[in-house]
Amino acid sequence: MATTSRRTAGILATSAGVSIWGASSTMVKSIDGIDATGISFHRLVLGAILLVTVHLVRGGRITWSMLRISALGGVAFGLDIVLFFSALRETSVANATVIGALQPILLAPIGVRLFGEQLGKRVVVWSLVAVAGTAVVVLGATGVPEWSLRGDLLAVGALGSWTLYFVASKQARRQLGTLEYFTGLSVVACAVVAPYALVVGADLSPADASDWVTIVLVTVFSGALGHVLLNWSHEHVPLQIVSLLTLLVPVVATIGAVTFLDESVSALQWFGMAVVVASLAVVVLERPAKEPREVGEPVPT
């Protein structure tokens, strides 16, 4: 596939994945009968079972080498799930998701140093505008009933874990195929979070069938489909572009929270989201100043 076609396909896959994530944030917030660690436990256990099954049915194997390469991404991913789900339960959906969207600030120097990525001046400028838009969303949320400083701090912790996950995924995808890698990191994440949930005595019993249905939907669409799309795109799109597209998550999530959870959103927040979307439109239409380094062909999955 030509470089331009690969980049276009990668951007489309990333956009679909982050839209799914935005919707799932609202779904997680809607679960009332179980705590955040319990939701994380079921999300990761079900996700690992699903992905291992698909991987084995397709003729793949679970190897120590696969788990070793996936280990850092798996640990970071498991930590992110626990922290982010906890943030969703303690602060507004808009705040929890928009703080995570500040990731480009952390990733910009990493992508250049580790992966040889370089962006043109217009992309850099509009990236800063997009990040400023997310800051407006956060500032506009202070004082609303759903806001919580503790929840915002949990979201900051999730931001750090999410950034590490992105970098680890970019490196691991040089050696593993998309499904193989995400199966491996899901096994590792489950192995890290499941014992933690049991040790801290997390509530593992959803109150009713609707909670189970929501957890399964979050697992299948956000946990499997969304992340597989994002991990596939890592091979074809610069790290910074993938991260910038995740700025769509707060927009989708906030619209869902307002529509289905009756959360409060100020006019200032809506303005900030409009700035984010407009900036992203410029970013994704700009060609990178330097095409990303080609990586080795992934192991067939």
PDB file of N, CA and C in Angstrom, residues 204-295:
ATOM      1  N   LEU A 204     -16.901  -6.844  43.130  1.00  0.00           N
ATOM      2  CA  LEU A 204     -16.848  -7.534  41.839  1.00  0.00           C
ATOM      3  C   LEU A 204     -18.204  -8.054  41.392  1.00  0.00           C
ATOM      4  N   SER A 205     -19.275  -7.618  42.051  1.00  0.00           N
ATOM      5  CA  SER A 205     -20.615  -8.123  41.731  1.00  0.00           C
ATOM      6  C   SER A 205     -21.515  -7.006  41.213  1.00  0.00           C
ATOM      7  N   PRO A 206     -21.644  -6.866  39.877  1.00  0.00           N
ATOM      8  CA  PRO A 206     -22.567  -5.864  39.320  1.00  0.00           C
ATOM      9  C   PRO A 206     -23.967  -6.031  39.872  1.00  0.00           C
ATOM     10  N   ALA A 207     -24.659  -4.921  40.076  1.00  0.00           N
ATOM     11  CA  ALA A 207     -25.969  -4.948  40.732  1.00  0.00           C
ATOM     12  C   ALA A 207     -27.036  -5.643  39.911  1.00  0.00           C
ATOM     13  N   ASP A 208     -27.010  -5.490  38.602  1.00  0.00           N
ATOM     14  CA  ASP A 208     -28.068  -6.078  37.783  1.00  0.00           C
ATOM     15  C   ASP A 208     -27.551  -6.412  36.389  1.00  0.00           C
ATOM     16  N   ALA A 209     -28.451  -6.969  35.574  1.00  0.00           N
ATOM     17  CA  ALA A 209     -28.076  -7.409  34.232  1.00  0.00           C
ATOM     18  C   ALA A 209     -27.620  -6.253  33.347  1.00  0.00           C
ATOM     19  N   SER A 210     -28.202  -5.074  33.543  1.00  0.00           N
ATOM     20  CA  SER A 210     -27.833  -3.933  32.700  1.00  0.00           C
ATOM     21  C   SER A 210     -26.368  -3.543  32.896  1.00  0.00           C
ATOM     22  N   ASP A 211     -25.865  -3.673  34.142  1.00  0.00           N
ATOM     23  CA  ASP A 211     -24.452  -3.388  34.381  1.00  0.00           C
ATOM     24  C   ASP A 211     -23.564  -4.384  33.637  1.00  0.00           C
ATOM     25  N   TRP A 212     -23.957  -5.652  33.658  1.00  0.00           N
ATOM     26  CA  TRP A 212     -23.202  -6.677  32.930  1.00  0.00           C
ATOM     27  C   TRP A 212     -23.185  -6.387  31.435  1.00  0.00           C
ATOM     28  N   VAL A 213     -24.335  -6.019  30.907  1.00  0.00           N
ATOM     29  CA  VAL A 213     -24.423  -5.710  29.472  1.00  0.00           C
ATOM     30  C   VAL A 213     -23.498  -4.550  29.123  1.00  0.00           C
ATOM     31  N   THR A 214     -23.498  -3.516  29.959  1.00  0.00           N
ATOM     32  CA  THR A 214     -22.648  -2.351  29.700  1.00  0.00           C
ATOM     33  C   THR A 214     -21.173  -2.724  29.757  1.00  0.00           C
ATOM     34  N   ILE A 215     -20.787  -3.522  30.753  1.00  0.00           N
ATOM     35  CA  ILE A 215     -19.390  -3.950  30.874  1.00  0.00           C
ATOM     36  C   ILE A 215     -18.965  -4.747  29.647  1.00  0.00           C
ATOM     37  N   VAL A 216     -19.826  -5.642  29.174  1.00  0.00           N
ATOM     38  CA  VAL A 216     -19.511  -6.447  27.988  1.00  0.00           C
ATOM     39  C   VAL A 216     -19.369  -5.555  26.755  1.00  0.00           C
ATOM     40  N   LEU A 217     -20.270  -4.585  26.612  1.00  0.00           N
ATOM     41  CA  LEU A 217     -20.198  -3.678  25.463  1.00  0.00           C
ATOM     42  C   LEU A 217     -18.915  -2.845  25.495  1.00  0.00           C
ATOM     43  N   VAL A 218     -18.559  -2.354  26.679  1.00  0.00           N
ATOM     44  CA  VAL A 218     -17.322  -1.584  26.812  1.00  0.00           C
ATOM     45  C   VAL A 218     -16.122  -2.457  26.457  1.00  0.00           C
ATOM     46  N   THR A 219     -16.147  -3.713  26.897  1.00  0.00           N
ATOM     47  CA  THR A 219     -15.046  -4.629  26.618  1.00  0.00           C
ATOM     48  C   THR A 219     -14.896  -4.900  25.132  1.00  0.00           C
ATOM     49  N   VAL A 220     -16.006  -5.211  24.466  1.00  0.00           N
ATOM     50  CA  VAL A 220     -15.957  -5.601  23.053  1.00  0.00           C
ATOM     51  C   VAL A 220     -15.615  -4.413  22.157  1.00  0.00           C
ATOM     52  N   PHE A 221     -16.312  -3.297  22.353  1.00  0.00           N
ATOM     53  CA  PHE A 221     -16.128  -2.174  21.442  1.00  0.00           C
ATOM     54  C   PHE A 221     -14.929  -1.303  21.811  1.00  0.00           C
ATOM     55  N   SER A 222     -14.864  -0.856  23.060  1.00  0.00           N
ATOM     56  CA  SER A 222     -13.739  -0.016  23.457  1.00  0.00           C
ATOM     57  C   SER A 222     -12.496  -0.858  23.712  1.00  0.00           C
ATOM     58  N   GLY A 223     -12.672  -1.928  24.485  1.00  0.00           N
ATOM     59  CA  GLY A 223     -11.535  -2.734  24.878  1.00  0.00           C
ATOM     60  C   GLY A 223     -10.895  -3.508  23.755  1.00  0.00           C
ATOM     61  N   ALA A 224     -11.682  -4.031  22.839  1.00  0.00           N
ATOM     62  CA  ALA A 224     -11.126  -4.834  21.750  1.00  0.00           C
ATOM     63  C   ALA A 224     -11.029  -4.028  20.463  1.00  0.00           C
ATOM     64  N   LEU A 225     -12.174  -3.672  19.896  1.00  0.00           N
ATOM     65  CA  LEU A 225     -12.187  -3.016  18.588  1.00  0.00           C
ATOM     66  C   LEU A 225     -11.444  -1.681  18.597  1.00  0.00           C
ATOM     67  N   GLY A 226     -11.745  -0.827  19.580  1.00  0.00           N
ATOM     68  CA  GLY A 226     -11.112   0.488  19.621  1.00  0.00           C
ATOM     69  C   GLY A 226      -9.600   0.409  19.708  1.00  0.00           C
ATOM     70  N   HIS A 227      -9.085  -0.450  20.586  1.00  0.00           N
ATOM     71  CA  HIS A 227      -7.646  -0.538  20.771  1.00  0.00           C
ATOM     72  C   HIS A 227      -6.951  -1.254  19.624  1.00  0.00           C
ATOM     73  N   VAL A 228      -7.607  -2.246  19.026  1.00  0.00           N
ATOM     74  CA  VAL A 228      -7.016  -2.909  17.861  1.00  0.00           C
ATOM     75  C   VAL A 228      -6.854  -1.905  16.717  1.00  0.00           C
ATOM     76  N   LEU A 229      -7.865  -1.071  16.508  1.00  0.00           N
ATOM     77  CA  LEU A 229      -7.771  -0.035  15.474  1.00  0.00           C
ATOM     78  C   LEU A 229      -6.608   0.914  15.755  1.00  0.00           C
ATOM     79  N   LEU A 230      -6.471   1.326  17.016  1.00  0.00           N
ATOM     80  CA  LEU A 230      -5.391   2.251  17.364  1.00  0.00           C
ATOM     81  C   LEU A 230      -4.025   1.600  17.224  1.00  0.00           C
ATOM     82  N   ASN A 231      -3.897   0.353  17.654  1.00  0.00           N
ATOM     83  CA  ASN A 231      -2.601  -0.305  17.560  1.00  0.00           C
ATOM     84  C   ASN A 231      -2.207  -0.577  16.112  1.00  0.00           C
ATOM     85  N   TRP A 232      -3.187  -0.864  15.260  1.00  0.00           N
ATOM     86  CA  TRP A 232      -2.888  -1.034  13.833  1.00  0.00           C
ATOM     87  C   TRP A 232      -2.398   0.287  13.241  1.00  0.00           C
ATOM     88  N   SER A 233      -3.010   1.381  13.643  1.00  0.00           N
ATOM     89  CA  SER A 233      -2.653   2.688  13.081  1.00  0.00           C
ATOM     90  C   SER A 233      -1.253   3.130  13.487  1.00  0.00           C
ATOM     91  N   HIS A 234      -0.725   2.611  14.616  1.00  0.00           N
ATOM     92  CA  HIS A 234       0.613   2.993  15.062  1.00  0.00           C
ATOM     93  C   HIS A 234       1.668   2.719  13.994  1.00  0.00           C
ATOM     94  N   GLU A 235       1.447   1.699  13.179  1.00  0.00           N
ATOM     95  CA  GLU A 235       2.436   1.327  12.171  1.00  0.00           C
ATOM     96  C   GLU A 235       2.432   2.288  10.983  1.00  0.00           C
ATOM     97  N   HIS A 236       1.336   3.020  10.794  1.00  0.00           N
ATOM     98  CA  HIS A 236       1.166   3.809   9.576  1.00  0.00           C
ATOM     99  C   HIS A 236       1.077   5.320   9.786  1.00  0.00           C
ATOM    100  N   VAL A 237       0.929   5.762  11.024  1.00  0.00           N
ATOM    101  CA  VAL A 237       0.713   7.181  11.305  1.00  0.00           C
ATOM    102  C   VAL A 237       1.702   7.637  12.375  1.00  0.00           C
ATOM    103  N   PRO A 238       2.298   8.835  12.254  1.00  0.00           N
ATOM    104  CA  PRO A 238       3.207   9.339  13.279  1.00  0.00           C
ATOM    105  C   PRO A 238       2.548   9.372  14.658  1.00  0.00           C
ATOM    106  N   LEU A 239       3.351   9.130  15.666  1.00  0.00           N
ATOM    107  CA  LEU A 239       2.865   9.069  17.046  1.00  0.00           C
ATOM    108  C   LEU A 239       2.095  10.324  17.431  1.00  0.00           C
ATOM    109  N   GLN A 240       2.599  11.495  17.036  1.00  0.00           N
ATOM    110  CA  GLN A 240       1.956  12.748  17.416  1.00  0.00           C
ATOM    111  C   GLN A 240       0.575  12.890  16.780  1.00  0.00           C
ATOM    112  N   ILE A 241       0.415  12.441  15.535  1.00  0.00           N
ATOM    113  CA  ILE A 241      -0.879  12.536  14.861  1.00  0.00           C
ATOM    114  C   ILE A 241      -1.904  11.634  15.549  1.00  0.00           C
ATOM    115  N   VAL A 242      -1.498  10.409  15.890  1.00  0.00           N
ATOM    116  CA  VAL A 242      -2.402   9.497  16.602  1.00  0.00           C
ATOM    117  C   VAL A 242      -2.855  10.137  17.908  1.00  0.00           C
ATOM    118  N   SER A 243      -1.909  10.716  18.636  1.00  0.00           N
ATOM    119  CA  SER A 243      -2.233  11.351  19.910  1.00  0.00           C
ATOM    120  C   SER A 243      -3.178  12.536  19.725  1.00  0.00           C
ATOM    121  N   LEU A 244      -2.922  13.349  18.703  1.00  0.00           N
ATOM    122  CA  LEU A 244      -3.772  14.518  18.470  1.00  0.00           C
ATOM    123  C   LEU A 244      -5.209  14.121  18.160  1.00  0.00           C
ATOM    124  N   LEU A 245      -5.385  13.039  17.430  1.00  0.00           N
ATOM    125  CA  LEU A 245      -6.737  12.605  17.100  1.00  0.00           C
ATOM    126  C   LEU A 245      -7.513  12.149  18.334  1.00  0.00           C
ATOM    127  N   THR A 246      -6.792  11.770  19.383  1.00  0.00           N
ATOM    128  CA  THR A 246      -7.484  11.384  20.614  1.00  0.00           C
ATOM    129  C   THR A 246      -8.173  12.583  21.268  1.00  0.00           C
ATOM    130  N   LEU A 247      -7.884  13.788  20.781  1.00  0.00           N
ATOM    131  CA  LEU A 247      -8.591  14.966  21.285  1.00  0.00           C
ATOM    132  C   LEU A 247     -10.074  14.921  20.954  1.00  0.00           C
ATOM    133  N   LEU A 248     -10.477  14.033  20.052  1.00  0.00           N
ATOM    134  CA  LEU A 248     -11.898  13.866  19.746  1.00  0.00           C
ATOM    135  C   LEU A 248     -12.648  13.176  20.884  1.00  0.00           C
ATOM    136  N   VAL A 249     -11.933  12.449  21.728  1.00  0.00           N
ATOM    137  CA  VAL A 249     -12.585  11.693  22.801  1.00  0.00           C
ATOM    138  C   VAL A 249     -13.418  12.587  23.720  1.00  0.00           C
ATOM    139  N   PRO A 250     -12.894  13.723  24.225  1.00  0.00           N
ATOM    140  CA  PRO A 250     -13.721  14.554  25.108  1.00  0.00           C
ATOM    141  C   PRO A 250     -14.998  15.062  24.454  1.00  0.00           C
ATOM    142  N   VAL A 251     -14.925  15.348  23.165  1.00  0.00           N
ATOM    143  CA  VAL A 251     -16.104  15.858  22.466  1.00  0.00           C
ATOM    144  C   VAL A 251     -17.204  14.804  22.439  1.00  0.00           C
ATOM    145  N   VAL A 252     -16.853  13.599  21.990  1.00  0.00           N
ATOM    146  CA  VAL A 252     -17.829  12.507  21.925  1.00  0.00           C
ATOM    147  C   VAL A 252     -18.329  12.161  23.321  1.00  0.00           C
ATOM    148  N   ALA A 253     -17.402  12.078  24.280  1.00  0.00           N
ATOM    149  CA  ALA A 253     -17.768  11.695  25.645  1.00  0.00           C
ATOM    150  C   ALA A 253     -18.687  12.722  26.298  1.00  0.00           C
ATOM    151  N   THR A 254     -18.388  14.002  26.114  1.00  0.00           N
ATOM    152  CA  THR A 254     -19.197  15.048  26.741  1.00  0.00           C
ATOM    153  C   THR A 254     -20.590  15.116  26.145  1.00  0.00           C
ATOM    154  N   ILE A 255     -20.681  14.978  24.838  1.00  0.00           N
ATOM    155  CA  ILE A 255     -22.003  14.946  24.204  1.00  0.00           C
ATOM    156  C   ILE A 255     -22.818  13.780  24.762  1.00  0.00           C
ATOM    157  N   GLY A 256     -22.170  12.634  24.936  1.00  0.00           N
ATOM    158  CA  GLY A 256     -22.857  11.474  25.506  1.00  0.00           C
ATOM    159  C   GLY A 256     -23.273  11.706  26.943  1.00  0.00           C
ATOM    160  N   ALA A 257     -22.390  12.352  27.734  1.00  0.00           N
ATOM    161  CA  ALA A 257     -22.696  12.602  29.142  1.00  0.00           C
ATOM    162  C   ALA A 257     -23.856  13.574  29.297  1.00  0.00           C
ATOM    163  N   VAL A 258     -23.892  14.596  28.452  1.00  0.00           N
ATOM    164  CA  VAL A 258     -24.994  15.563  28.495  1.00  0.00           C
ATOM    165  C   VAL A 258     -26.304  14.907  28.075  1.00  0.00           C
ATOM    166  N   THR A 259     -26.233  14.086  27.044  1.00  0.00           N
ATOM    167  CA  THR A 259     -27.437  13.471  26.480  1.00  0.00           C
ATOM    168  C   THR A 259     -28.009  12.377  27.371  1.00  0.00           C
ATOM    169  N   PHE A 260     -27.137  11.522  27.893  1.00  0.00           N
ATOM    170  CA  PHE A 260     -27.618  10.337  28.604  1.00  0.00           C
ATOM    171  C   PHE A 260     -27.460  10.399  30.124  1.00  0.00           C
ATOM    172  N   LEU A 261     -26.576  11.258  30.631  1.00  0.00           N
ATOM    173  CA  LEU A 261     -26.337  11.324  32.077  1.00  0.00           C
ATOM    174  C   LEU A 261     -26.747  12.657  32.685  1.00  0.00           C
ATOM    175  N   ASP A 262     -27.227  13.582  31.871  1.00  0.00           N
ATOM    176  CA  ASP A 262     -27.645  14.910  32.337  1.00  0.00           C
ATOM    177  C   ASP A 262     -26.534  15.673  33.044  1.00  0.00           C
ATOM    178  N   GLU A 263     -25.288  15.494  32.623  1.00  0.00           N
ATOM    179  CA  GLU A 263     -24.189  16.257  33.209  1.00  0.00           C
ATOM    180  C   GLU A 263     -24.228  17.703  32.713  1.00  0.00           C
ATOM    181  N   SER A 264     -23.724  18.606  33.560  1.00  0.00           N
ATOM    182  CA  SER A 264     -23.708  20.031  33.219  1.00  0.00           C
ATOM    183  C   SER A 264     -22.470  20.374  32.393  1.00  0.00           C
ATOM    184  N   VAL A 265     -22.667  21.142  31.331  1.00  0.00           N
ATOM    185  CA  VAL A 265     -21.554  21.611  30.499  1.00  0.00           C
ATOM    186  C   VAL A 265     -21.766  23.095  30.222  1.00  0.00           C
ATOM    187  N   SER A 266     -20.761  23.911  30.523  1.00  0.00           N
ATOM    188  CA  SER A 266     -20.892  25.360  30.348  1.00  0.00           C
ATOM    189  C   SER A 266     -20.651  25.772  28.901  1.00  0.00           C
ATOM    190  N   ALA A 267     -21.049  27.002  28.590  1.00  0.00           N
ATOM    191  CA  ALA A 267     -20.825  27.544  27.245  1.00  0.00           C
ATOM    192  C   ALA A 267     -19.330  27.623  26.934  1.00  0.00           C
ATOM    193  N   LEU A 268     -18.524  27.911  27.970  1.00  0.00           N
ATOM    194  CA  LEU A 268     -17.078  27.984  27.779  1.00  0.00           C
ATOM    195  C   LEU A 268     -16.512  26.629  27.357  1.00  0.00           C
ATOM    196  N   GLN A 269     -17.057  25.549  27.938  1.00  0.00           N
ATOM    197  CA  GLN A 269     -16.602  24.220  27.557  1.00  0.00           C
ATOM    198  C   GLN A 269     -16.943  23.895  26.108  1.00  0.00           C
ATOM    199  N   TRP A 270     -18.159  24.244  25.697  1.00  0.00           N
ATOM    200  CA  TRP A 270     -18.543  23.994  24.298  1.00  0.00           C
ATOM    201  C   TRP A 270     -17.635  24.778  23.354  1.00  0.00           C
ATOM    202  N   PHE A 271     -17.289  25.998  23.738  1.00  0.00           N
ATOM    203  CA  PHE A 271     -16.381  26.803  22.920  1.00  0.00           C
ATOM    204  C   PHE A 271     -15.027  26.106  22.798  1.00  0.00           C
ATOM    205  N   GLY A 272     -14.526  25.603  23.924  1.00  0.00           N
ATOM    206  CA  GLY A 272     -13.245  24.905  23.906  1.00  0.00           C
ATOM    207  C   GLY A 272     -13.267  23.692  22.992  1.00  0.00           C
ATOM    208  N   MET A 273     -14.359  22.954  23.012  1.00  0.00           N
ATOM    209  CA  MET A 273     -14.467  21.779  22.142  1.00  0.00           C
ATOM    210  C   MET A 273     -14.513  22.165  20.668  1.00  0.00           C
ATOM    211  N   ALA A 274     -15.176  23.280  20.363  1.00  0.00           N
ATOM    212  CA  ALA A 274     -15.215  23.761  18.975  1.00  0.00           C
ATOM    213  C   ALA A 274     -13.805  24.104  18.494  1.00  0.00           C
ATOM    214  N   VAL A 275     -13.011  24.701  19.379  1.00  0.00           N
ATOM    215  CA  VAL A 275     -11.623  25.026  19.044  1.00  0.00           C
ATOM    216  C   VAL A 275     -10.836  23.748  18.763  1.00  0.00           C
ATOM    217  N   VAL A 276     -11.061  22.728  19.584  1.00  0.00           N
ATOM    218  CA  VAL A 276     -10.371  21.451  19.410  1.00  0.00           C
ATOM    219  C   VAL A 276     -10.685  20.836  18.054  1.00  0.00           C
ATOM    220  N   VAL A 277     -11.958  20.757  17.716  1.00  0.00           N
ATOM    221  CA  VAL A 277     -12.367  20.136  16.455  1.00  0.00           C
ATOM    222  C   VAL A 277     -11.809  20.899  15.258  1.00  0.00           C
ATOM    223  N   ALA A 278     -11.895  22.233  15.287  1.00  0.00           N
ATOM    224  CA  ALA A 278     -11.384  23.047  14.180  1.00  0.00           C
ATOM    225  C   ALA A 278      -9.876  22.863  14.015  1.00  0.00           C
ATOM    226  N   SER A 279      -9.170  22.818  15.127  1.00  0.00           N
ATOM    227  CA  SER A 279      -7.718  22.638  15.071  1.00  0.00           C
ATOM    228  C   SER A 279      -7.358  21.270  14.506  1.00  0.00           C
ATOM    229  N   LEU A 280      -8.095  20.254  14.926  1.00  0.00           N
ATOM    230  CA  LEU A 280      -7.843  18.904  14.432  1.00  0.00           C
ATOM    231  C   LEU A 280      -8.050  18.807  12.930  1.00  0.00           C
ATOM    232  N   ALA A 281      -9.048  19.521  12.422  1.00  0.00           N
ATOM    233  CA  ALA A 281      -9.313  19.492  10.984  1.00  0.00           C
ATOM    234  C   ALA A 281      -8.090  19.968  10.202  1.00  0.00           C
ATOM    235  N   VAL A 282      -7.399  20.981  10.728  1.00  0.00           N
ATOM    236  CA  VAL A 282      -6.184  21.473  10.078  1.00  0.00           C
ATOM    237  C   VAL A 282      -5.057  20.452  10.204  1.00  0.00           C
ATOM    238  N   VAL A 283      -4.909  19.898  11.403  1.00  0.00           N
ATOM    239  CA  VAL A 283      -3.809  18.973  11.670  1.00  0.00           C
ATOM    240  C   VAL A 283      -3.854  17.746  10.764  1.00  0.00           C
ATOM    241  N   VAL A 284      -5.025  17.116  10.651  1.00  0.00           N
ATOM    242  CA  VAL A 284      -5.104  15.868   9.891  1.00  0.00           C
ATOM    243  C   VAL A 284      -5.009  16.092   8.389  1.00  0.00           C
ATOM    244  N   LEU A 285      -5.270  17.318   7.922  1.00  0.00           N
ATOM    245  CA  LEU A 285      -5.160  17.605   6.490  1.00  0.00           C
ATOM    246  C   LEU A 285      -3.744  17.998   6.078  1.00  0.00           C
ATOM    247  N   GLU A 286      -2.912  18.314   7.067  1.00  0.00           N
ATOM    248  CA  GLU A 286      -1.527  18.678   6.786  1.00  0.00           C
ATOM    249  C   GLU A 286      -0.678  17.422   6.629  1.00  0.00           C
ATOM    250  N   ARG A 287       0.174  17.389   5.619  1.00  0.00           N
ATOM    251  CA  ARG A 287       1.123  16.286   5.475  1.00  0.00           C
ATOM    252  C   ARG A 287       2.251  16.491   6.471  1.00  0.00           C
ATOM    253  N   PRO A 288       2.779  15.405   7.063  1.00  0.00           N
ATOM    254  CA  PRO A 288       3.913  15.570   7.963  1.00  0.00           C
ATOM    255  C   PRO A 288       5.125  16.071   7.198  1.00  0.00           C
ATOM    256  N   ALA A 289       5.940  16.869   7.868  1.00  0.00           N
ATOM    257  CA  ALA A 289       7.137  17.392   7.216  1.00  0.00           C
ATOM    258  C   ALA A 289       8.094  16.276   6.842  1.00  0.00           C
ATOM    259  N   LYS A 290       8.015  15.165   7.559  1.00  0.00           N
ATOM    260  CA  LYS A 290       8.872  14.021   7.286  1.00  0.00           C
ATOM    261  C   LYS A 290       8.060  12.776   7.511  1.00  0.00           C
ATOM    262  N   GLU A 291       8.032  11.876   6.533  1.00  0.00           N
ATOM    263  CA  GLU A 291       7.252  10.659   6.692  1.00  0.00           C
ATOM    264  C   GLU A 291       7.843   9.826   7.812  1.00  0.00           C
ATOM    265  N   PRO A 292       7.012   9.080   8.556  1.00  0.00           N
ATOM    266  CA  PRO A 292       7.528   8.265   9.645  1.00  0.00           C
ATOM    267  C   PRO A 292       8.443   7.181   9.129  1.00  0.00           C
ATOM    268  N   ARG A 293       9.386   6.767   9.945  1.00  0.00           N
ATOM    269  CA  ARG A 293      10.266   5.674   9.570  1.00  0.00           C
ATOM    270  C   ARG A 293       9.448   4.419   9.316  1.00  0.00           C
ATOM    271  N   GLU A 294       9.868   3.690   8.289  1.00  0.00           N
ATOM    272  CA  GLU A 294       9.214   2.415   8.048  1.00  0.00           C
ATOM    273  C   GLU A 294       9.642   1.443   9.139  1.00  0.00           C
ATOM    274  N   VAL A 295       8.750   0.604   9.555  1.00  0.00           N
ATOM    275  CA  VAL A 295       9.081  -0.415  10.538  1.00  0.00           C
ATOM    276  C   VAL A 295       9.018  -1.760   9.865  1.00  0.00           C
TER     277      VAL A 295
END
